[in-house]
mmCIF file of C-alpha atoms in Angstrom:
data_model
loop_
_atom_site.group_PDB
_atom_site.id
_atom_site.type_symbol
_atom_site.label_atom_id
_atom_site.label_comp_id
_atom_site.label_asym_id
_atom_site.label_seq_id
_atom_site.Cartn_x
_atom_site.Cartn_y
_atom_site.Cartn_z
ATOM 1 C CA UNK B 1 -14.189 -4.271 -9.181
ATOM 2 C CA UNK B 2 -12.512 -6.499 -11.755
ATOM 3 C CA UNK B 3 -9.547 -8.600 -10.740
ATOM 4 C CA UNK B 4 -7.814 -11.851 -11.678
ATOM 5 C CA UNK B 5 -7.354 -15.210 -9.994
ATOM 6 C CA UNK B 6 -4.760 -17.635 -11.348
ATOM 7 C CA UNK B 7 -4.465 -15.385 -14.375
ATOM 8 C CA UNK B 8 -8.184 -15.465 -15.245
ATOM 9 C CA UNK B 9 -10.279 -12.298 -15.096
ATOM 10 C CA UNK B 10 -13.378 -12.138 -12.900
ATOM 11 C CA UNK B 11 -15.890 -9.298 -12.725
ATOM 12 C CA UNK B 12 -15.703 -8.996 -8.945
ATOM 13 C CA UNK B 13 -13.710 -10.741 -6.194
ATOM 14 C CA UNK B 14 -16.815 -12.605 -4.989
ATOM 15 C CA UNK B 15 -16.901 -16.214 -6.179
ATOM 16 C CA UNK B 16 -18.666 -19.476 -5.332
ATOM 17 C CA UNK B 17 -17.161 -21.990 -2.917
ATOM 18 C CA UNK B 18 -17.601 -25.756 -3.316
ATOM 19 C CA UNK B 19 -20.679 -27.189 -1.623
ATOM 20 C CA UNK B 20 -22.282 -30.529 -2.345
ATOM 21 C CA UNK B 21 -25.682 -31.870 -3.384
ATOM 22 C CA UNK B 22 -27.232 -28.716 -4.863
ATOM 23 C CA UNK B 23 -30.173 -30.778 -6.099
ATOM 24 C CA UNK B 24 -31.366 -30.832 -2.501
ATOM 25 C CA UNK B 25 -31.920 -27.069 -2.833
ATOM 26 C CA UNK B 26 -33.192 -26.829 -6.419
ATOM 27 C CA UNK B 27 -34.089 -29.429 -9.088
ATOM 28 C CA UNK B 28 -31.396 -28.283 -11.546
ATOM 29 C CA UNK B 29 -28.839 -28.238 -8.749
ATOM 30 C CA UNK B 30 -25.297 -27.346 -9.789
ATOM 31 C CA UNK B 31 -26.420 -26.513 -13.322
ATOM 32 C CA UNK B 32 -28.375 -23.532 -11.968
ATOM 33 C CA UNK B 33 -25.387 -22.490 -9.865
ATOM 34 C CA UNK B 34 -23.041 -22.728 -12.851
ATOM 35 C CA UNK B 35 -25.324 -20.607 -15.031
ATOM 36 C CA UNK B 36 -25.544 -17.928 -12.358
ATOM 37 C CA UNK B 37 -21.757 -17.865 -11.987
ATOM 38 C CA UNK B 38 -21.290 -17.589 -15.738
ATOM 39 C CA UNK B 39 -23.789 -14.734 -15.953
ATOM 40 C CA UNK B 40 -21.973 -12.922 -13.141
ATOM 41 C CA UNK B 41 -18.537 -13.460 -14.685
ATOM 42 C CA UNK B 42 -17.066 -15.145 -11.612
ATOM 43 C CA UNK B 43 -15.473 -18.468 -10.663
ATOM 44 C CA UNK B 44 -17.492 -21.454 -9.468
ATOM 45 C CA UNK B 45 -15.677 -24.248 -7.620
ATOM 46 C CA UNK B 46 -17.575 -27.453 -8.327
ATOM 47 C CA UNK B 47 -17.601 -29.985 -5.498
ATOM 48 C CA UNK B 48 -16.591 -33.639 -5.631
ATOM 49 C CA UNK B 49 -20.034 -34.181 -4.123
ATOM 50 C CA UNK B 50 -21.928 -32.487 -6.949
ATOM 51 C CA UNK B 51 -25.334 -34.009 -7.628
ATOM 52 C CA UNK B 52 -25.185 -33.176 -11.359
ATOM 53 C CA UNK B 53 -22.652 -34.716 -13.699
ATOM 54 C CA UNK B 54 -19.623 -32.643 -14.611
ATOM 55 C CA UNK B 55 -20.574 -32.936 -18.287
ATOM 56 C CA UNK B 56 -24.005 -31.423 -17.604
ATOM 57 C CA UNK B 57 -22.502 -28.612 -15.522
ATOM 58 C CA UNK B 58 -20.062 -27.715 -18.296
ATOM 59 C CA UNK B 59 -22.683 -28.007 -21.041
ATOM 60 C CA UNK B 60 -25.121 -25.676 -19.299
ATOM 61 C CA UNK B 61 -22.498 -22.943 -18.735
ATOM 62 C CA UNK B 62 -19.768 -23.556 -21.316
ATOM 63 C CA UNK B 63 -18.256 -20.089 -20.974
ATOM 64 C CA UNK B 64 -17.981 -20.104 -17.196
ATOM 65 C CA UNK B 65 -14.754 -20.118 -15.188
ATOM 66 C CA UNK B 66 -14.691 -23.381 -13.251
ATOM 67 C CA UNK B 67 -12.348 -24.913 -10.689
ATOM 68 C CA UNK B 68 -12.824 -28.418 -9.283
ATOM 69 C CA UNK B 69 -12.688 -29.325 -5.593
ATOM 70 C CA UNK B 70 -11.324 -32.764 -4.752
ATOM 71 C CA UNK B 71 -11.808 -34.872 -1.659
ATOM 72 C CA UNK B 72 -8.905 -37.271 -1.962
ATOM 73 C CA UNK B 73 -10.155 -40.857 -2.103
ATOM 74 C CA UNK B 74 -8.020 -43.791 -0.904
ATOM 75 C CA UNK B 75 -8.198 -45.232 -4.432
ATOM 76 C CA UNK B 76 -5.453 -43.396 -6.339
ATOM 77 C CA UNK B 77 -6.731 -44.591 -9.706
ATOM 78 C CA UNK B 78 -10.130 -43.057 -8.951
ATOM 79 C CA UNK B 79 -8.489 -39.729 -8.085
ATOM 80 C CA UNK B 80 -6.458 -39.829 -11.291
ATOM 81 C CA UNK B 81 -9.508 -40.667 -13.403
ATOM 82 C CA UNK B 82 -11.477 -37.782 -11.928
ATOM 83 C CA UNK B 83 -8.652 -35.234 -12.232
ATOM 84 C CA UNK B 84 -8.028 -36.142 -15.866
ATOM 85 C CA UNK B 85 -11.751 -35.863 -16.529
ATOM 86 C CA UNK B 86 -12.071 -32.351 -15.109
ATOM 87 C CA UNK B 87 -8.956 -31.238 -16.962
ATOM 88 C CA UNK B 88 -10.382 -32.524 -20.251
ATOM 89 C CA UNK B 89 -13.657 -30.714 -19.536
ATOM 90 C CA UNK B 90 -11.927 -27.357 -19.233
ATOM 91 C CA UNK B 91 -11.751 -26.824 -15.488
ATOM 92 C CA UNK B 92 -8.959 -24.338 -14.775
ATOM 93 C CA UNK B 93 -7.685 -25.360 -11.323
ATOM 94 C CA UNK B 94 -7.698 -28.266 -8.879
ATOM 95 C CA UNK B 95 -8.731 -27.401 -5.321
ATOM 96 C CA UNK B 96 -7.698 -30.083 -2.838
ATOM 97 C CA UNK B 97 -9.512 -30.002 0.509
ATOM 98 C CA UNK B 98 -6.988 -30.694 3.280
ATOM 99 C CA UNK B 99 -9.017 -30.126 6.448
ATOM 100 C CA UNK B 100 -11.183 -33.250 6.307
ATOM 101 C CA UNK B 101 -9.155 -36.384 7.038
ATOM 102 C CA UNK B 102 -12.275 -37.341 8.964
ATOM 103 C CA UNK B 103 -15.747 -35.841 8.917
ATOM 104 C CA UNK B 104 -16.423 -33.679 11.980
ATOM 105 C CA UNK B 105 -19.223 -34.145 14.473
ATOM 106 C CA UNK B 106 -22.235 -32.894 12.533
ATOM 107 C CA UNK B 107 -24.702 -32.785 15.421
ATOM 108 C CA UNK B 108 -27.371 -30.930 13.459
ATOM 109 C CA UNK B 109 -27.349 -33.730 10.883
ATOM 110 C CA UNK B 110 -27.820 -36.297 13.628
ATOM 111 C CA UNK B 111 -30.587 -34.296 15.311
ATOM 112 C CA UNK B 112 -32.419 -33.754 12.009
ATOM 113 C CA UNK B 113 -31.803 -37.340 10.893
ATOM 114 C CA UNK B 114 -30.132 -36.206 7.688
ATOM 115 C CA UNK B 115 -28.905 -39.257 5.795
ATOM 116 C CA UNK B 116 -27.601 -38.459 2.350
ATOM 117 C CA UNK B 117 -26.359 -42.004 1.943
ATOM 118 C CA UNK B 118 -29.828 -43.443 1.381
ATOM 119 C CA UNK B 119 -30.910 -41.630 -1.734
ATOM 120 C CA UNK B 120 -28.076 -39.831 -3.470
ATOM 121 C CA UNK B 121 -25.531 -40.940 -6.040
ATOM 122 C CA UNK B 122 -22.311 -39.191 -6.928
ATOM 123 C CA UNK B 123 -22.432 -39.209 -10.692
ATOM 124 C CA UNK B 124 -18.754 -38.546 -11.273
ATOM 125 C CA UNK B 125 -17.314 -41.099 -8.884
ATOM 126 C CA UNK B 126 -17.858 -44.259 -10.859
ATOM 127 C CA UNK B 127 -15.681 -47.298 -10.421
ATOM 128 C CA UNK B 128 -12.665 -47.136 -12.785
ATOM 129 C CA UNK B 129 -13.098 -50.853 -13.396
ATOM 130 C CA UNK B 130 -16.858 -50.973 -13.974
ATOM 131 C CA UNK B 131 -17.676 -47.430 -15.032
ATOM 132 C CA UNK B 132 -20.888 -47.526 -13.007
ATOM 133 C CA UNK B 133 -22.427 -45.178 -10.482
ATOM 134 C CA UNK B 134 -21.498 -45.818 -6.893
ATOM 135 C CA UNK B 135 -23.648 -45.012 -3.862
ATOM 136 C CA UNK B 136 -22.581 -42.202 -1.549
ATOM 137 C CA UNK B 137 -21.939 -44.766 1.164
ATOM 138 C CA UNK B 138 -19.238 -46.414 -0.920
ATOM 139 C CA UNK B 139 -17.684 -43.093 -1.877
ATOM 140 C CA UNK B 140 -17.671 -41.482 1.552
ATOM 141 C CA UNK B 141 -14.133 -42.547 2.576
ATOM 142 C CA UNK B 142 -11.640 -39.722 2.455
ATOM 143 C CA UNK B 143 -7.961 -40.597 2.469
ATOM 144 C CA UNK B 144 -6.873 -39.745 6.012
ATOM 145 C CA UNK B 145 -3.257 -40.610 5.238
ATOM 146 C CA UNK B 146 -2.688 -37.853 2.677
ATOM 147 C CA UNK B 147 0.350 -35.741 3.544
ATOM 148 C CA UNK B 148 2.577 -33.064 2.028
ATOM 149 C CA UNK B 149 4.679 -35.610 0.165
ATOM 150 C CA UNK B 150 1.603 -36.693 -1.811
ATOM 151 C CA UNK B 151 1.396 -33.345 -3.567
ATOM 152 C CA UNK B 152 4.177 -34.329 -5.941
ATOM 153 C CA UNK B 153 2.002 -37.200 -7.206
ATOM 154 C CA UNK B 154 -0.894 -34.862 -7.947
ATOM 155 C CA UNK B 155 1.460 -32.447 -9.676
ATOM 156 C CA UNK B 156 2.769 -35.304 -11.820
ATOM 157 C CA UNK B 157 -0.651 -36.211 -13.214
ATOM 158 C CA UNK B 158 -2.080 -32.777 -14.013
ATOM 159 C CA UNK B 159 -1.066 -29.457 -15.505
ATOM 160 C CA UNK B 160 -3.776 -27.658 -13.547
ATOM 161 C CA UNK B 161 -2.688 -25.220 -10.831
ATOM 162 C CA UNK B 162 -3.226 -26.799 -7.407
ATOM 163 C CA UNK B 163 -4.981 -24.826 -4.660
ATOM 164 C CA UNK B 164 -5.109 -26.089 -1.061
ATOM 165 C CA UNK B 165 -8.381 -25.446 0.783
ATOM 166 C CA UNK B 166 -8.452 -25.497 4.568
ATOM 167 C CA UNK B 167 -5.206 -23.780 5.590
ATOM 168 C CA UNK B 168 -5.390 -21.774 8.829
ATOM 169 C CA UNK B 169 -1.816 -21.428 10.099
ATOM 170 C CA UNK B 170 1.499 -19.828 9.244
ATOM 171 C CA UNK B 171 3.279 -23.189 9.378
ATOM 172 C CA UNK B 172 0.971 -24.859 6.859
ATOM 173 C CA UNK B 173 1.065 -21.816 4.605
ATOM 174 C CA UNK B 174 4.870 -21.966 4.527
ATOM 175 C CA UNK B 175 4.730 -25.674 3.703
ATOM 176 C CA UNK B 176 2.275 -24.976 0.898
ATOM 177 C CA UNK B 177 4.739 -22.539 -0.666
ATOM 178 C CA UNK B 178 7.589 -25.018 -0.168
ATOM 179 C CA UNK B 179 5.605 -27.694 -2.029
ATOM 180 C CA UNK B 180 4.924 -25.417 -4.984
ATOM 181 C CA UNK B 181 1.166 -25.108 -4.821
ATOM 182 C CA UNK B 182 -0.390 -22.183 -6.662
ATOM 183 C CA UNK B 183 -2.799 -20.887 -4.048
ATOM 184 C CA UNK B 184 -4.406 -21.259 -0.629
ATOM 185 C CA UNK B 185 -8.015 -20.927 0.458
ATOM 186 C CA UNK B 186 -8.053 -19.886 4.100
ATOM 187 C CA UNK B 187 -11.042 -21.823 5.385
ATOM 188 C CA UNK B 188 -12.388 -23.516 8.499
ATOM 189 C CA UNK B 189 -14.852 -25.563 6.424
ATOM 190 C CA UNK B 190 -17.747 -23.328 7.375
ATOM 191 C CA UNK B 191 -17.140 -24.145 11.043
ATOM 192 C CA UNK B 192 -18.430 -27.663 10.399
ATOM 193 C CA UNK B 193 -15.286 -29.671 11.095
ATOM 194 C CA UNK B 194 -13.968 -28.705 14.531
ATOM 195 C CA UNK B 195 -15.728 -26.438 16.991
ATOM 196 C CA UNK B 196 -13.859 -23.351 18.190
ATOM 197 C CA UNK B 197 -11.197 -23.207 15.488
ATOM 198 C CA UNK B 198 -10.334 -19.647 14.423
ATOM 199 C CA UNK B 199 -12.647 -17.842 12.073
ATOM 200 C CA UNK B 200 -11.187 -17.693 8.582
ATOM 201 C CA UNK B 201 -10.892 -13.890 8.745
ATOM 202 C CA UNK B 202 -8.862 -14.170 11.967
ATOM 203 C CA UNK B 203 -6.427 -16.632 10.377
ATOM 204 C CA UNK B 204 -6.065 -14.670 7.148
ATOM 205 C CA UNK B 205 -3.409 -12.157 8.235
ATOM 206 C CA UNK B 206 -1.073 -14.894 9.500
ATOM 207 C CA UNK B 207 -1.358 -16.876 6.273
ATOM 208 C CA UNK B 208 -0.910 -13.848 4.003
ATOM 209 C CA UNK B 209 2.223 -12.807 5.905
ATOM 210 C CA UNK B 210 3.647 -16.327 5.682
ATOM 211 C CA UNK B 211 3.402 -16.675 1.894
ATOM 212 C CA UNK B 212 5.114 -13.308 1.288
ATOM 213 C CA UNK B 213 3.269 -12.705 -1.958
ATOM 214 C CA UNK B 214 4.611 -15.870 -3.600
ATOM 215 C CA UNK B 215 1.158 -17.418 -4.123
ATOM 216 C CA UNK B 216 -2.406 -16.140 -4.138
ATOM 217 C CA UNK B 217 -4.483 -16.371 -0.973
ATOM 218 C CA UNK B 218 -8.277 -16.570 -0.942
ATOM 219 C CA UNK B 219 -10.848 -16.812 1.863
ATOM 220 C CA UNK B 220 -14.127 -18.560 2.480
ATOM 221 C CA UNK B 221 -16.368 -18.692 5.523
ATOM 222 C CA UNK B 222 -18.497 -16.054 7.211
ATOM 223 C CA UNK B 223 -18.811 -13.664 4.260
ATOM 224 C CA UNK B 224 -22.282 -12.134 4.451
ATOM 225 C CA UNK B 225 -21.906 -8.475 3.435
ATOM 226 C CA UNK B 226 -19.986 -6.286 1.030
ATOM 227 C CA UNK B 227 -18.037 -4.939 4.000
ATOM 228 C CA UNK B 228 -16.911 -8.498 4.746
ATOM 229 C CA UNK B 229 -15.510 -8.698 1.221
ATOM 230 C CA UNK B 230 -13.695 -5.384 1.645
ATOM 231 C CA UNK B 231 -12.173 -6.506 4.955
ATOM 232 C CA UNK B 232 -10.927 -9.776 3.494
ATOM 233 C CA UNK B 233 -9.265 -7.997 0.581
ATOM 234 C CA UNK B 234 -7.782 -5.359 2.869
ATOM 235 C CA UNK B 235 -6.199 -8.156 4.898
ATOM 236 C CA UNK B 236 -4.636 -9.685 1.820
ATOM 237 C CA UNK B 237 -7.156 -12.060 0.221
ATOM 238 C CA UNK B 238 -7.252 -12.009 -3.576
ATOM 239 C CA UNK B 239 -10.965 -12.863 -3.525
ATOM 240 C CA UNK B 240 -13.606 -14.486 -1.328
ATOM 241 C CA UNK B 241 -15.714 -17.571 -1.927
ATOM 242 C CA UNK B 242 -19.333 -17.896 -0.753
ATOM 243 C CA UNK B 243 -20.803 -21.111 0.638
ATOM 244 C CA UNK B 244 -24.106 -21.002 2.504
ATOM 245 C CA UNK B 245 -25.460 -17.776 0.910
ATOM 246 C CA UNK B 246 -25.300 -19.435 -2.507
ATOM 247 C CA UNK B 247 -27.365 -22.371 -1.235
ATOM 248 C CA UNK B 248 -29.884 -19.979 0.307
ATOM 249 C CA UNK B 249 -30.289 -18.189 -3.017
ATOM 250 C CA UNK B 250 -30.525 -21.487 -4.863
ATOM 251 C CA UNK B 251 -33.255 -22.777 -2.524
ATOM 252 C CA UNK B 252 -35.156 -19.497 -2.876
ATOM 253 C CA UNK B 253 -35.265 -19.133 -6.649
ATOM 254 C CA UNK B 254 -32.736 -21.387 -8.357
ATOM 255 C CA UNK B 255 -30.371 -19.714 -10.801
ATOM 256 C CA UNK B 256 -32.079 -16.343 -10.338
ATOM 257 C CA UNK B 257 -31.845 -16.617 -6.560
ATOM 258 C CA UNK B 258 -28.094 -17.190 -6.798
ATOM 259 C CA UNK B 259 -27.831 -14.182 -9.115
ATOM 260 C CA UNK B 260 -29.716 -12.076 -6.551
ATOM 261 C CA UNK B 261 -27.372 -13.105 -3.745
ATOM 262 C CA UNK B 262 -24.342 -12.262 -5.876
ATOM 263 C CA UNK B 263 -25.818 -8.916 -6.926
ATOM 264 C CA UNK B 264 -26.617 -7.948 -3.328
ATOM 265 C CA UNK B 265 -23.029 -8.567 -2.239
ATOM 266 C CA UNK B 266 -21.563 -7.010 -5.379
ATOM 267 C CA UNK B 267 -23.591 -3.814 -4.884
ATOM 268 C CA UNK B 268 -22.710 -3.653 -1.187
ATOM 269 C CA UNK B 269 -19.037 -4.173 -2.007
ATOM 270 C CA UNK B 270 -19.208 -1.396 -4.597
ATOM 271 C CA UNK B 271 -20.677 0.918 -1.969
ATOM 272 C CA UNK B 272 -17.960 -0.033 0.536
ATOM 273 C CA UNK B 273 -15.259 0.649 -2.056
ATOM 274 C CA UNK B 274 -16.806 3.995 -2.925
ATOM 275 C CA UNK B 275 -17.115 5.148 0.678
ATOM 276 C CA UNK B 276 -13.511 4.209 1.441
ATOM 277 C CA UNK B 277 -12.208 5.965 -1.650
ATOM 278 C CA UNK B 278 -11.073 2.867 -3.520
ATOM 279 C CA UNK B 279 -11.337 3.312 -7.268
ATOM 280 C CA UNK B 280 -10.159 -0.228 -7.981
ATOM 281 C CA UNK B 281 -9.567 -3.496 -6.143
ATOM 282 C CA UNK B 282 -5.829 -2.791 -6.350
ATOM 283 C CA UNK B 283 -6.313 0.236 -4.080
ATOM 284 C CA UNK B 284 -7.772 -1.826 -1.241
ATOM 285 C CA UNK B 285 -5.091 -2.179 1.434
ATOM 286 C CA UNK B 286 -4.643 -2.933 5.107
ATOM 287 C CA UNK B 287 -4.608 0.812 5.799
ATOM 288 C CA UNK B 288 -8.410 0.742 5.404
ATOM 289 C CA UNK B 289 -8.757 -1.423 8.496
ATOM 290 C CA UNK B 290 -6.826 1.047 10.636
ATOM 291 C CA UNK B 291 -8.505 4.077 9.096
ATOM 292 C CA UNK B 292 -12.120 2.985 9.255
ATOM 293 C CA UNK B 293 -12.065 0.388 12.070
ATOM 294 C CA UNK B 294 -13.997 -1.983 9.844
#
């Protein structure tokens, strides 16, 4: 089940997507998630909206493979400060979310009166001038003006490979290749941005065909079983990233709950590979979809 992403080996093509505020689910928050990822030998994408400091996350799982997800802030100096920080801490890739120029209509949050702005601080988004912590309310703006031409600026300030998260179409995939990014995460933001957009798995084939093998393509959203993992890989994804299931495991039993979630999917994926005759991830191909009607 071993494979590589951006040249780094992982034990299985099942990794952890960026989600924010893990301390809402478990006291140790992202530190528990990072330890579970390290133990499993997989990649963990840490969110801009992490509730633990990046230093604490790295210290608790120093051997883990980490990428960093960035919501682009209107303050360029703040973006630069944060990117340089994650690079110095040993993060191996920069994942830029491109499907959130504005936060979608989160009706469940309104109904349940969820207000993260009241009580939570983002520990890694301090003011470059003052070096202090800034409330979520002050950090919530996302730069809605970011466009393809801005990628050259990000490439000029970091040596990290840049991955774009939130691509769903052939046209955007082709532009990503044209602008020399290193990878794409096919994602509809967990269905939380715009109702009735395509499921990630339905957009995957179009994106994979568009990049023509020039860059790696990953998928997040809707992965709940080992068969889901097999289908995504058969359709061309290099690996999948889990969102909600990780939070469910974290809320259940912290680090050990996350490990259980990962083990369930890993074992199911192993079974799916076995029953379709795949001795390695490299043998998983689109032919499986036609053969087994997965």
